[in-house]
Coordinates of C-alpha atoms and ligand atoms in Angstrom, one line a residue:
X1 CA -3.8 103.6 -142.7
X2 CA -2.2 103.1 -139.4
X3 CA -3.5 100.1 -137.6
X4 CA -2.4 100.8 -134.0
X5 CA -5.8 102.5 -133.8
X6 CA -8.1 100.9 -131.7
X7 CA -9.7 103.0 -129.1
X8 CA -10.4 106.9 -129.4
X9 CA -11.8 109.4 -127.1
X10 CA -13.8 113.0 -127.6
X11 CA -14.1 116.1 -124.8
X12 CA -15.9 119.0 -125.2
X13 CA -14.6 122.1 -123.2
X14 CA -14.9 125.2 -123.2
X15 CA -18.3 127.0 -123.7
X16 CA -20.8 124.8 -124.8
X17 CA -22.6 125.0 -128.4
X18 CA -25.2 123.7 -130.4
X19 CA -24.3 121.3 -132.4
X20 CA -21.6 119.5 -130.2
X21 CA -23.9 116.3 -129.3
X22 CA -24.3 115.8 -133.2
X23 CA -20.9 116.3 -133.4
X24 CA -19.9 113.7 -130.6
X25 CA -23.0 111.6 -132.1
X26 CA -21.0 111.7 -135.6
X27 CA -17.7 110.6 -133.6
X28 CA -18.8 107.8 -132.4
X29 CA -20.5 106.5 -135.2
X30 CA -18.1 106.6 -137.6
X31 CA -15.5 105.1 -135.7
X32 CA -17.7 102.8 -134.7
X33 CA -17.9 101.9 -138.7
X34 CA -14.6 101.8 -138.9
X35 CA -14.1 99.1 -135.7
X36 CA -13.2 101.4 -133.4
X37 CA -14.2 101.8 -129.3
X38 CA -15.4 105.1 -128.5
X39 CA -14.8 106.9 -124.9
X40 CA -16.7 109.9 -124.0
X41 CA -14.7 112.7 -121.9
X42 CA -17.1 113.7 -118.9
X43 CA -16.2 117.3 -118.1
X44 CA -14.2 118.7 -121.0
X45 CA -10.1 118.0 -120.1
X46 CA -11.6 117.8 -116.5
X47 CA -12.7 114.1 -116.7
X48 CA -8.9 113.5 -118.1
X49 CA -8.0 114.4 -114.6
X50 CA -10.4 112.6 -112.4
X51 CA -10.8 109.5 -114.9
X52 CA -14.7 110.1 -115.6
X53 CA -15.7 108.8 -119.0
X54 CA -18.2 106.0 -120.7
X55 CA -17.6 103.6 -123.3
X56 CA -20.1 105.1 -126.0
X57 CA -21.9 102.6 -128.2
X58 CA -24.2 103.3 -131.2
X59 CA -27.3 103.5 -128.8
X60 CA -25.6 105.9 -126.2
X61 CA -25.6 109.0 -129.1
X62 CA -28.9 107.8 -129.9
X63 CA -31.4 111.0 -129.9
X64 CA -29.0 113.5 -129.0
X65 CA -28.4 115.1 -132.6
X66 CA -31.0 117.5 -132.2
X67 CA -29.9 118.4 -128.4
X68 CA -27.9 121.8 -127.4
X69 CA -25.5 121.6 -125.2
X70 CA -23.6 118.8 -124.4
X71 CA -24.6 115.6 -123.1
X72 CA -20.7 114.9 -122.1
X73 CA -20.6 118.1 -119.9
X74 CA -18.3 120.7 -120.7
X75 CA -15.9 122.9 -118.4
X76 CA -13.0 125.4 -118.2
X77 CA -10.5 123.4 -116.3
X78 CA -7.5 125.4 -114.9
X79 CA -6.0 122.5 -112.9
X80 CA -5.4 120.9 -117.1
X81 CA -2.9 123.8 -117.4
X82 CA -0.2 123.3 -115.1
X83 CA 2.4 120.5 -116.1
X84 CA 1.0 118.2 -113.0
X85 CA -2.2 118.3 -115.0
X86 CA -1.0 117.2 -118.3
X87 CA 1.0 114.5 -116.8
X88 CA -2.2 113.4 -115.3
X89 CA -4.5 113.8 -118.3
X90 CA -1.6 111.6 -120.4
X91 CA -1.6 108.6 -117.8
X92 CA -5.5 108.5 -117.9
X93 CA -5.3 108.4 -121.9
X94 CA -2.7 105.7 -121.7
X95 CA -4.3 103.6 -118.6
X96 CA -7.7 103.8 -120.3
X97 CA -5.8 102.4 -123.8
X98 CA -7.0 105.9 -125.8
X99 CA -5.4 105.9 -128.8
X100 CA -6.0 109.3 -129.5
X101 CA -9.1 112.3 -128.6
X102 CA -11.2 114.3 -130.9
X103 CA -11.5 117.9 -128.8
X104 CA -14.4 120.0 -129.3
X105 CA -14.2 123.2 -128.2
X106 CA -12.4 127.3 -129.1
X107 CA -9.0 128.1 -129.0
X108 CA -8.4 127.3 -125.5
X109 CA -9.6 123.9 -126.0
X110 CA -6.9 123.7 -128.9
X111 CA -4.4 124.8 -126.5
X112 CA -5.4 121.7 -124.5
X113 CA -5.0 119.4 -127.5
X114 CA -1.4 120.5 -128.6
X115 CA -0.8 120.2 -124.6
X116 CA -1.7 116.2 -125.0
X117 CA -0.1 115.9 -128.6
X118 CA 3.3 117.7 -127.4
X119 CA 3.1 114.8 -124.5
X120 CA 2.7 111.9 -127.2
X121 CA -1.2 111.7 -127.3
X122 CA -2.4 112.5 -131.0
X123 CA -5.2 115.0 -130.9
X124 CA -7.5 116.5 -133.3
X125 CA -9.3 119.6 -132.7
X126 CA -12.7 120.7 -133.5
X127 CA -14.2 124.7 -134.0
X128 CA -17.3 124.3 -131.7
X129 CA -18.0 127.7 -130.2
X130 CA -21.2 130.2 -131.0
X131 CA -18.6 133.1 -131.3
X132 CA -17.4 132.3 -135.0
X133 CA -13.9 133.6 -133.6
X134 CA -11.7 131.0 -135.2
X135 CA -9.5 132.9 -137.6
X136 CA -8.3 129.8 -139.9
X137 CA -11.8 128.5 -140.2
X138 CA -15.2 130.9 -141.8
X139 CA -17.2 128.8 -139.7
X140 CA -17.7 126.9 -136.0
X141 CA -20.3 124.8 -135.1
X142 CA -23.1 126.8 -133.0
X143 CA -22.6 130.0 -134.9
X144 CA -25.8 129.5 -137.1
X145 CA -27.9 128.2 -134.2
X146 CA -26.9 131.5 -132.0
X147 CA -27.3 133.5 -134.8
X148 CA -30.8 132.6 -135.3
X149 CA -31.8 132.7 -131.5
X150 CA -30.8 135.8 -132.1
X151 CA -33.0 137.0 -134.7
X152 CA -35.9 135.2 -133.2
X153 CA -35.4 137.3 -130.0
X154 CA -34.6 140.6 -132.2
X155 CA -37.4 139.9 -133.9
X156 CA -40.0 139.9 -131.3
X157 CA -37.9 142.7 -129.5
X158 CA -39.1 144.9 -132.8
X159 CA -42.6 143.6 -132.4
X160 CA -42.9 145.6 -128.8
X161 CA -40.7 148.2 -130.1
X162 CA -43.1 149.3 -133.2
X163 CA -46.1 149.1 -130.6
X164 CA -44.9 151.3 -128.0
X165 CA -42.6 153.6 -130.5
X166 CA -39.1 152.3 -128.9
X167 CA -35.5 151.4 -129.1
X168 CA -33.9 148.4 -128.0
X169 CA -30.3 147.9 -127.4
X170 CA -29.4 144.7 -127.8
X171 CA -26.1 143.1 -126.6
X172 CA -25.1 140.0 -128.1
X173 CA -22.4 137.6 -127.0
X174 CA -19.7 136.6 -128.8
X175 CA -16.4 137.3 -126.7
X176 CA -14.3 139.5 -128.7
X177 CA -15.7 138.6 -131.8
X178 CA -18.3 140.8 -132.9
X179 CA -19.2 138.4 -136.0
X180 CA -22.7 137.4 -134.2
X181 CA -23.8 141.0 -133.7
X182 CA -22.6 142.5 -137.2
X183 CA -24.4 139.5 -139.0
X184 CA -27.2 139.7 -137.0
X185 CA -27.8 143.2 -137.2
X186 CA -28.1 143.0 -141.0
X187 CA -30.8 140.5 -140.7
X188 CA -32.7 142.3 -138.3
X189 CA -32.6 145.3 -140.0
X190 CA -31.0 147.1 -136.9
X191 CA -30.3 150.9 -137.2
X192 CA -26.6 150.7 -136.3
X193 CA -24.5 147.5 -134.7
X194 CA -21.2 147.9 -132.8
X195 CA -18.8 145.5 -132.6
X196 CA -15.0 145.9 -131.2
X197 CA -13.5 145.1 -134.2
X198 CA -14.2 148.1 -135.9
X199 CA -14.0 151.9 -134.3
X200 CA -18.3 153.0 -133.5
X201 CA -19.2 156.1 -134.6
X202 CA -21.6 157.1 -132.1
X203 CA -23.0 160.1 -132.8
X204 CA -23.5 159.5 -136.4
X205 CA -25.6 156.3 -135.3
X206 CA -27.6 159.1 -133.1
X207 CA -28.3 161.3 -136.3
X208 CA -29.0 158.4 -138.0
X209 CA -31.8 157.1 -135.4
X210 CA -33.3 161.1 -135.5
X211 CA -33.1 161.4 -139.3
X212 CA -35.3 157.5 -139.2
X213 CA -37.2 158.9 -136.2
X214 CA -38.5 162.2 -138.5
X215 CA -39.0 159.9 -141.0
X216 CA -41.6 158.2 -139.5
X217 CA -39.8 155.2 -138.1
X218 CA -41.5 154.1 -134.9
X219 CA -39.1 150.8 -134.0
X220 CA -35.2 150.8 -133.5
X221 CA -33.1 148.2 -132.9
X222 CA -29.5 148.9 -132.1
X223 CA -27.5 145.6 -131.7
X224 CA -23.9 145.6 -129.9
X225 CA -21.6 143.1 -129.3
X226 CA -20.6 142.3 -125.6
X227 CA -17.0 142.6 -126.9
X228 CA -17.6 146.8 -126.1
X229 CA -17.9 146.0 -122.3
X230 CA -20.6 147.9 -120.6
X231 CA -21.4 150.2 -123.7
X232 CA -24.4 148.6 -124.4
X233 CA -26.1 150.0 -121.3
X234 CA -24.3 153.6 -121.4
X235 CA -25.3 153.1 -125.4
X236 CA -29.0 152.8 -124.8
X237 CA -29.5 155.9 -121.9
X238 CA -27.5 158.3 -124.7
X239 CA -29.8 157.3 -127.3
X240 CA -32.6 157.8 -125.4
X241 CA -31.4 161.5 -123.8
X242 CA -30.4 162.9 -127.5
X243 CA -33.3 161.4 -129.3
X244 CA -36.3 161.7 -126.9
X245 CA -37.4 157.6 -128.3
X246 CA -37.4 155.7 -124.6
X247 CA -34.9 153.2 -124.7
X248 CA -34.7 149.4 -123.7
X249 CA -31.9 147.6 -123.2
X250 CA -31.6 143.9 -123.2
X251 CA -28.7 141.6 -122.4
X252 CA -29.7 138.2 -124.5
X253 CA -26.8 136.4 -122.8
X254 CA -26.6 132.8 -122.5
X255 CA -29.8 132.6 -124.1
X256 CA -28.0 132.6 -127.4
X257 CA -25.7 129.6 -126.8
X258 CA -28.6 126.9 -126.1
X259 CA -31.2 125.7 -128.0
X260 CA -31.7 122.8 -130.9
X261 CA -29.1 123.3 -133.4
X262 CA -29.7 124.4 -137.1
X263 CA -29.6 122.0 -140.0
X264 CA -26.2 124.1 -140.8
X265 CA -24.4 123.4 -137.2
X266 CA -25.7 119.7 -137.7
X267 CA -24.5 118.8 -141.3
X268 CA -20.9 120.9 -139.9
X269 CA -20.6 119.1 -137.0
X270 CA -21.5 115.7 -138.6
X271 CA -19.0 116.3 -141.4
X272 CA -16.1 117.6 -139.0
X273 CA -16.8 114.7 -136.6
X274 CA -16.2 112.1 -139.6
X275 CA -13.3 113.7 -140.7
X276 CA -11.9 113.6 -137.5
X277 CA -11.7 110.1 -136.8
X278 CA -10.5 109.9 -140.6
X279 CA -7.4 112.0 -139.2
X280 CA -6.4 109.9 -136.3
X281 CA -6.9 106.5 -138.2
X282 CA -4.1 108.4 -141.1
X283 CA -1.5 108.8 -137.7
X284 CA -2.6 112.3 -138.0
X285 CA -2.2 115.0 -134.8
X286 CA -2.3 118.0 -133.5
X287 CA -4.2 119.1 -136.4
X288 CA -7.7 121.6 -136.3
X289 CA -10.4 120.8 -138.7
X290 CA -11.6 124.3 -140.3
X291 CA -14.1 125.6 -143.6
X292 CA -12.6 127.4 -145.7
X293 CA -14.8 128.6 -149.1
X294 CA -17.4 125.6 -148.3
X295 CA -14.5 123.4 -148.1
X296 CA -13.4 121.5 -144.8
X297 CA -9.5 121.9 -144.6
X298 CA -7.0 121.2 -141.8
X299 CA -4.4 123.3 -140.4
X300 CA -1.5 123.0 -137.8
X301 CA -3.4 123.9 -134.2
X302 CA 0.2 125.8 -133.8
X303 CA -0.5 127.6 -136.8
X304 CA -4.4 128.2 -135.6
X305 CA -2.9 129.4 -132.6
X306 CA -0.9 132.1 -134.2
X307 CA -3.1 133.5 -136.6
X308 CA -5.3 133.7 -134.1
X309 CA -3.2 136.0 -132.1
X310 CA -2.1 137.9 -135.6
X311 CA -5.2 138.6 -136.2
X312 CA -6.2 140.0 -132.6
X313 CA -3.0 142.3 -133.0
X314 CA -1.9 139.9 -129.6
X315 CA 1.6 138.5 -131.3
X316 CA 4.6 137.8 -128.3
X317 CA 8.1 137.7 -129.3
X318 CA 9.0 134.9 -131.7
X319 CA 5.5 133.9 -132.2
X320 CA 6.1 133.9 -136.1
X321 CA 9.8 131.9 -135.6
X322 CA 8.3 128.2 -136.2
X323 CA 6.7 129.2 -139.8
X324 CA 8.0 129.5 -143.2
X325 CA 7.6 131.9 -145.3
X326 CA 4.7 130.7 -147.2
X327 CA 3.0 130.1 -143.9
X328 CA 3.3 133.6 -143.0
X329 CA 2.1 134.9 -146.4
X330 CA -1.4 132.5 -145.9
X331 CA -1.3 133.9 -142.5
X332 CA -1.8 137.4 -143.4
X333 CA -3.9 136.8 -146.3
X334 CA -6.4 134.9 -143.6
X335 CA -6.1 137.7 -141.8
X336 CA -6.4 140.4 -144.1
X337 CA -9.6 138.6 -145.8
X338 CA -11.6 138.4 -142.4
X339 CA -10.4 141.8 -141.8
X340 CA -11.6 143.0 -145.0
X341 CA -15.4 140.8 -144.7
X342 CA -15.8 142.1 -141.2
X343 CA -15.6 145.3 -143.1
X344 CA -17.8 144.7 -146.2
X345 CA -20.3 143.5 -143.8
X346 CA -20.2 146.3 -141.8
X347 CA -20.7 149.1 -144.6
X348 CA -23.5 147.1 -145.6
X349 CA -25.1 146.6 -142.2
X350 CA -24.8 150.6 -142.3
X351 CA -25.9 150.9 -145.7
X352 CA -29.0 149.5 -145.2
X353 CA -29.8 150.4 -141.7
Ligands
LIG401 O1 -17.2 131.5 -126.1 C1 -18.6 131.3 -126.0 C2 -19.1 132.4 -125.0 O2 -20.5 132.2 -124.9 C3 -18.8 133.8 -125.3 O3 -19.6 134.3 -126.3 C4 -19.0 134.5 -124.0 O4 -18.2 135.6 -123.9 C5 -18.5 133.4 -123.0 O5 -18.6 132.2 -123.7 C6 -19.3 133.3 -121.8 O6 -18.7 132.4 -120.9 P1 -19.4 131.8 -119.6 O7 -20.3 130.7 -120.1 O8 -18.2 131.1 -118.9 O9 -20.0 132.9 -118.9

């Protein structure tokens, strides 16, 4: 164990999620086990600039656990990005004594945490983001919570829709991810979801809502990912023109990222949040904590980085150059297996619609 250890910090940036306070809660108390001082980041990679943070002691994550959001604030901070920033985020860690920061947050909160590593401040990263769009990990903490709020607003959507004989187009966030709308769909029993990741057949979705429709279906709930732009809203006034069933359309928005998180996002966040300060205390950095198969793992943030970008078909010139070959064999197999489970989902989501 290295014993230069004696003070850590944790941010959260980015958007926020449920589950982060447990996480930050699980942070500070196990460091706090292990004889550590905790700081807490005010702002996300902000507070680094403008020196806001507080000591946190057992009592300060008292009764947060159950929270959403984040009780240390959260932003997208530009100003982190430029070299003048970095510099500036470094001398606060080393004025303030911080050993090292636990960074909760989506891929451009990792960017920020190999930023501070590259710069000689270890850093551990942390999926927190509703939008499950973490390629090395299955899971990120706020994905069950968001997934629920959406159901529970799905499912009341169907309860007006069955009344009054409707549709409802629903648009779900989730960036360019359309893992919350494909999942959700399924357990909503939507008649057809569409998500960018795979190519929407439109007018079999139509036939499909008639065919229901003839059947005697009386409620239709279409769910579509916000990755698709404004499709949604053209979605729902096409579905309404070819099938004569009047058509709502509802944008659940932010509404899906707050809330009390689920006993999953809690357990997650309070297991990731322990292994986290585990990391640092073993001279670890510049690592991401992920789930793979039930298990939590760790990868390179570089190598999160990359797959990332492999995955979104968004690899620059000599992105691949740092990694061996094995490396880029477990980086197309990751690929390849979310690839083909966005897939299975989505044949089953159709299947049963
Ligand atoms: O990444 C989380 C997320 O909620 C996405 O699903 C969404 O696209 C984005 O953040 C919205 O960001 P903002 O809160 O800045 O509008």
């Amino acid at each position: 164990m290295v014993t230069k250890f004696r003070k850590i910090a944790v941010l959260t940036s980015g958007g926020d999620a449920p589950g982060m306070n447990a996480c930050v809660r699980a942070i500070t108390r196990s460091a706090i086990a292990r004889g550590l001082e905790v700081i807490g980041v005010i702002g996300g990679y902000r507070g680094l600039l403008y020196n806001e943070m507080k000591v946190l002691g057992h009592n300060d994550v008292s009764n947060i656990v159950n929270l959403g959001g984040t009780f240390l604030y959260t932003d997208r901070c530009i100003e982190f990005k430029t070299e003048e920033g970095m510099q500036k985020a470094v001398k606060c860690c080393r004025d303030n004594g911080i050993d090292g920061i636990i960074c909760i947050g989506g891929d451009g909160t990792f960017r920020g945490a190999t930023d501070l590593s590259n710069r000689g401040i270890p850093t551990i990263g942390l999926t927190g983001s509703i939008d499950n769009d973490i390629t090395a990990s299955d899971y990120t903490i706020g994905f069950d919570t968001a997934m629920n709020t959406v159901c529970q607003m799905i499912d009341r959507l169907r309860d007006t829709c069955e009344s009054h004989a409707r549709c409802n187009v629903v648009e779900v966030m989730g960036r360019d991810c359309g893992e919350i709308a494909l999942r959700t769909g399924i357990a909503c029993g939507a008649a057809a979801v569409a998500i960018p990741e795979i190519p929407f057949d439109e007018a079999a979705a139509i036939a499909k809502i008639k065919e229901l429709k003839a059947g005697g279906k009386r409620n239709f709930i279409v769910v579509v990912s916000e990755g698709l732009g404004k499709y949604s809203e053209e979605l729902a006034k096409k579905i309404e023109a070819e099938t004569g069933i009047e058509t709502k359309f509802a944008r659940l928005a932010h509404v899906v990222r707050g809330g009390n998180p689920t006993l999953r996002d809690r357990l997650t966040a309070a297991e990731m949040g322990s292994r986290a300060v585990d990391l640092l205390l073993e001279g670890k950095s510049n690592l991401v904590v992920v789930e793979r198969n039930g298990e939590l793992v760790t990868c390179d943030i570089n190598y999160s980085h990359i797959v990332d970008r492999m995955y979104k078909n968004k690899l620059k010139d000599g992105d691949l150059a740092p990694f061996s070959e094995e490396d880029l064999a477990s980086m197309k197999a990751l690929c390849a297996y979310r690839k083909h489970e966005i897939e299975r989902l989505y044949k089953l989501a159709n299947d049963l619609a």
